[in-house]
mmCIF file of N, CA and C in Angstrom:
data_model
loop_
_atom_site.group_PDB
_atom_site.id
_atom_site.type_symbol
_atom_site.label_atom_id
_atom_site.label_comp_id
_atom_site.label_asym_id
_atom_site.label_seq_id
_atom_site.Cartn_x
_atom_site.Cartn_y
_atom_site.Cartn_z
ATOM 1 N N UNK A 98 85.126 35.401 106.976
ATOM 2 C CA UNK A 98 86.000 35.577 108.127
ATOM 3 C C UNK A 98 85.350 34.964 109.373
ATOM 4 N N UNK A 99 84.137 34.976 109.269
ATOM 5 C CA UNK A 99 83.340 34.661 111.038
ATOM 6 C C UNK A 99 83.520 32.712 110.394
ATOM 7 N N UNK A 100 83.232 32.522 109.411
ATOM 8 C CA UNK A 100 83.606 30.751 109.365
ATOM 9 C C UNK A 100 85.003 30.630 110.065
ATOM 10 N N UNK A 101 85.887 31.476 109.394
ATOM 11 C CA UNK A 101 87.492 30.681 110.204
ATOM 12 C C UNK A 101 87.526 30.836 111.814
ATOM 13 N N UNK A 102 87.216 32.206 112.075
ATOM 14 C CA UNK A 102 87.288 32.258 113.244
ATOM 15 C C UNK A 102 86.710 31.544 114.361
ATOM 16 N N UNK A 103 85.375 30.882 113.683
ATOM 17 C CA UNK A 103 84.421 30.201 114.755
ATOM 18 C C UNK A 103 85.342 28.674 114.785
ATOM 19 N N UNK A 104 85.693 28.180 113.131
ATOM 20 C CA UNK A 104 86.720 27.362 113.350
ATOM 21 C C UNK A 104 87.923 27.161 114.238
ATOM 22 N N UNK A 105 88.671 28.175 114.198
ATOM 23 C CA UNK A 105 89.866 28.589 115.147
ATOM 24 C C UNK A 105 89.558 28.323 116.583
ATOM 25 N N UNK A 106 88.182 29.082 117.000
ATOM 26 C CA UNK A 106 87.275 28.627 118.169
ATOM 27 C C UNK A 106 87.083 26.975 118.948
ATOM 28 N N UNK A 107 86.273 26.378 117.846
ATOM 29 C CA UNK A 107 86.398 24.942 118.052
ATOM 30 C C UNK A 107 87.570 24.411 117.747
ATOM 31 N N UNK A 108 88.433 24.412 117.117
ATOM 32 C CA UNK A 108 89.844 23.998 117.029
ATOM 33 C C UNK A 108 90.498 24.088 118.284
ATOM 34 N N UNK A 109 90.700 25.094 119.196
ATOM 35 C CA UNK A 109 91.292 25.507 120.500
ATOM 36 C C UNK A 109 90.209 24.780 121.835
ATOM 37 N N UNK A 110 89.132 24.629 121.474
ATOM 38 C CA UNK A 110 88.345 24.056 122.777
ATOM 39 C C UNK A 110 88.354 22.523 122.744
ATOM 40 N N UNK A 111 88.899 22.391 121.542
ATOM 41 C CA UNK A 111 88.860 20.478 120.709
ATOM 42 C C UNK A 111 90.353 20.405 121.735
ATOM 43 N N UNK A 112 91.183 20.536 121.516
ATOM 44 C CA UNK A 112 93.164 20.620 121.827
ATOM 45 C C UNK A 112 92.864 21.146 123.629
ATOM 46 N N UNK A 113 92.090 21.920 123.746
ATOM 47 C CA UNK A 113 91.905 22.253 125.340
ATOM 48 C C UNK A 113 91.541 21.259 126.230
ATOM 49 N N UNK A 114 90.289 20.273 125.237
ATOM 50 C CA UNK A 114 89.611 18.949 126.158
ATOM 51 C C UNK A 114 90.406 18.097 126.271
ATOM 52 N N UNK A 115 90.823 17.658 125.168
ATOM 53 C CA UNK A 115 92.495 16.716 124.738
ATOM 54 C C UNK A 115 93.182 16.967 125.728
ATOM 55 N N UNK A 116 93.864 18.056 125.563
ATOM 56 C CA UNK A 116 95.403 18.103 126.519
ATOM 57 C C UNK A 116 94.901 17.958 128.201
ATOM 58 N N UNK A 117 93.721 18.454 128.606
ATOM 59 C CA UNK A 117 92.888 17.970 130.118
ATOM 60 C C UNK A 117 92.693 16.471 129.973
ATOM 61 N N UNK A 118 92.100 15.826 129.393
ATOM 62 C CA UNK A 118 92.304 14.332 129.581
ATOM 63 C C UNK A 118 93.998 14.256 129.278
ATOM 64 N N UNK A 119 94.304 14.491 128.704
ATOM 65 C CA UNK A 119 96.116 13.557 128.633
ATOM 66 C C UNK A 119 96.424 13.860 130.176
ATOM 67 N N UNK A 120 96.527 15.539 130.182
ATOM 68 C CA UNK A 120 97.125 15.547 131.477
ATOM 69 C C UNK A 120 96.554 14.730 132.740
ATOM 70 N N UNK A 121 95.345 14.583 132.904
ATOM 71 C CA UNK A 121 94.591 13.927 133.676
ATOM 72 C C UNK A 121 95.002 12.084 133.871
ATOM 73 N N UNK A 122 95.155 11.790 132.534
ATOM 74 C CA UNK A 122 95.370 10.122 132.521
ATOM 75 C C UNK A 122 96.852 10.373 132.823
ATOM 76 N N UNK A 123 97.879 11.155 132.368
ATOM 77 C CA UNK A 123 99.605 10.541 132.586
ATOM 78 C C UNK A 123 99.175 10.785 134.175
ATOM 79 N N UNK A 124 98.667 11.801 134.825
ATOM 80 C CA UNK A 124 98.618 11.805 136.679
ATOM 81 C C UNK A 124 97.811 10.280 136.913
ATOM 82 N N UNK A 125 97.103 9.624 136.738
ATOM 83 C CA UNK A 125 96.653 8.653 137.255
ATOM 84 C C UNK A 125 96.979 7.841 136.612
ATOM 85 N N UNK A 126 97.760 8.014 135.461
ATOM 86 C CA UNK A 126 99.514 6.273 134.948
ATOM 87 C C UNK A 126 98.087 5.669 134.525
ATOM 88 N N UNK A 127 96.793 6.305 133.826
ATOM 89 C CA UNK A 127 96.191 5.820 132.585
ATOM 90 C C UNK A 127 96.705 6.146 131.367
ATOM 91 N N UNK A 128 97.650 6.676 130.931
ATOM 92 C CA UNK A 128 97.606 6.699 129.388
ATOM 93 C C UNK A 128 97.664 5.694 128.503
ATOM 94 N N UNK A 129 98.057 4.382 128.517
ATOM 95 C CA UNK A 129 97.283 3.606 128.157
ATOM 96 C C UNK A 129 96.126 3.241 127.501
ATOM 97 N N UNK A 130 95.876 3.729 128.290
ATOM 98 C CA UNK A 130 93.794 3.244 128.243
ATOM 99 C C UNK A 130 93.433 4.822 127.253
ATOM 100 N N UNK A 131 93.774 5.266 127.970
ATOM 101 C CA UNK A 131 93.419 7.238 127.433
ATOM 102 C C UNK A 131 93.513 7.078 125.352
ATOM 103 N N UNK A 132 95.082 6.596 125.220
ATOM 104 C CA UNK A 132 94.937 6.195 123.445
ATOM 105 C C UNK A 132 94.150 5.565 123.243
ATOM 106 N N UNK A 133 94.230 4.435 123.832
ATOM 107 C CA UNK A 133 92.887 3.199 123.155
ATOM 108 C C UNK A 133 91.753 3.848 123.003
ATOM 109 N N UNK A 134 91.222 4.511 124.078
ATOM 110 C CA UNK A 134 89.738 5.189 124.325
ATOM 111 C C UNK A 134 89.753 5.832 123.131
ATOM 112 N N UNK A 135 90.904 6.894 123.264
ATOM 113 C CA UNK A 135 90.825 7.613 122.161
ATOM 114 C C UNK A 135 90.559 7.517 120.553
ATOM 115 N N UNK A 136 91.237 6.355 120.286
ATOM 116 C CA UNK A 136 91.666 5.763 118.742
ATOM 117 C C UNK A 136 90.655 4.938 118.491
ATOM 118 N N UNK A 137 89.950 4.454 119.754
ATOM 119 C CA UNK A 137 88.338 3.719 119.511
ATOM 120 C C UNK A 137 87.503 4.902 119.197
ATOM 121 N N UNK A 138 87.322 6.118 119.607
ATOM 122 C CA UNK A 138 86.500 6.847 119.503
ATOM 123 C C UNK A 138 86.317 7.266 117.662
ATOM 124 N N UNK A 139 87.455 7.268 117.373
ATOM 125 C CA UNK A 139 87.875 8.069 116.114
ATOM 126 C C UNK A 139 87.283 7.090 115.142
ATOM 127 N N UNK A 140 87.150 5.880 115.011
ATOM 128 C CA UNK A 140 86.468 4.909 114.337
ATOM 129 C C UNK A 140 85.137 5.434 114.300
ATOM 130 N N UNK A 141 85.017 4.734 113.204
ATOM 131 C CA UNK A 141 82.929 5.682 112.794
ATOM 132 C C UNK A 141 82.359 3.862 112.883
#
C-alpha cells in the first residue's frame, strides 16, 4: 500500500509541474516552444 500511495504522490506533483508550465507558456503565447521542450525532453 505505501508503494501506490507514494506513487499516487509523485503522479500528482509530476501533472502539478506540467499543468504550471502549460499554464505559464499559453500566458506568455509560448506553447509552442513549451511541446517541443517538452517532447525533446521525453527522448532518452
Amino acid at each position: 500500500i505505501l508503494g501506490s500511495h507514494l506513487n499516487t504522490l509523485h503522479n500528482l506533483s509530476y501533472y502539478q509541474t506540467l499543468m504550471r508550465g502549460l499554464r505559464q507558456a499559453i500566458i506568455r503565447q509560448e506553447l509552442d516552444k513549451f511541446v517541443r521542450d517538452f517532447y525533446a525532453a521525453l527522448e532518452f
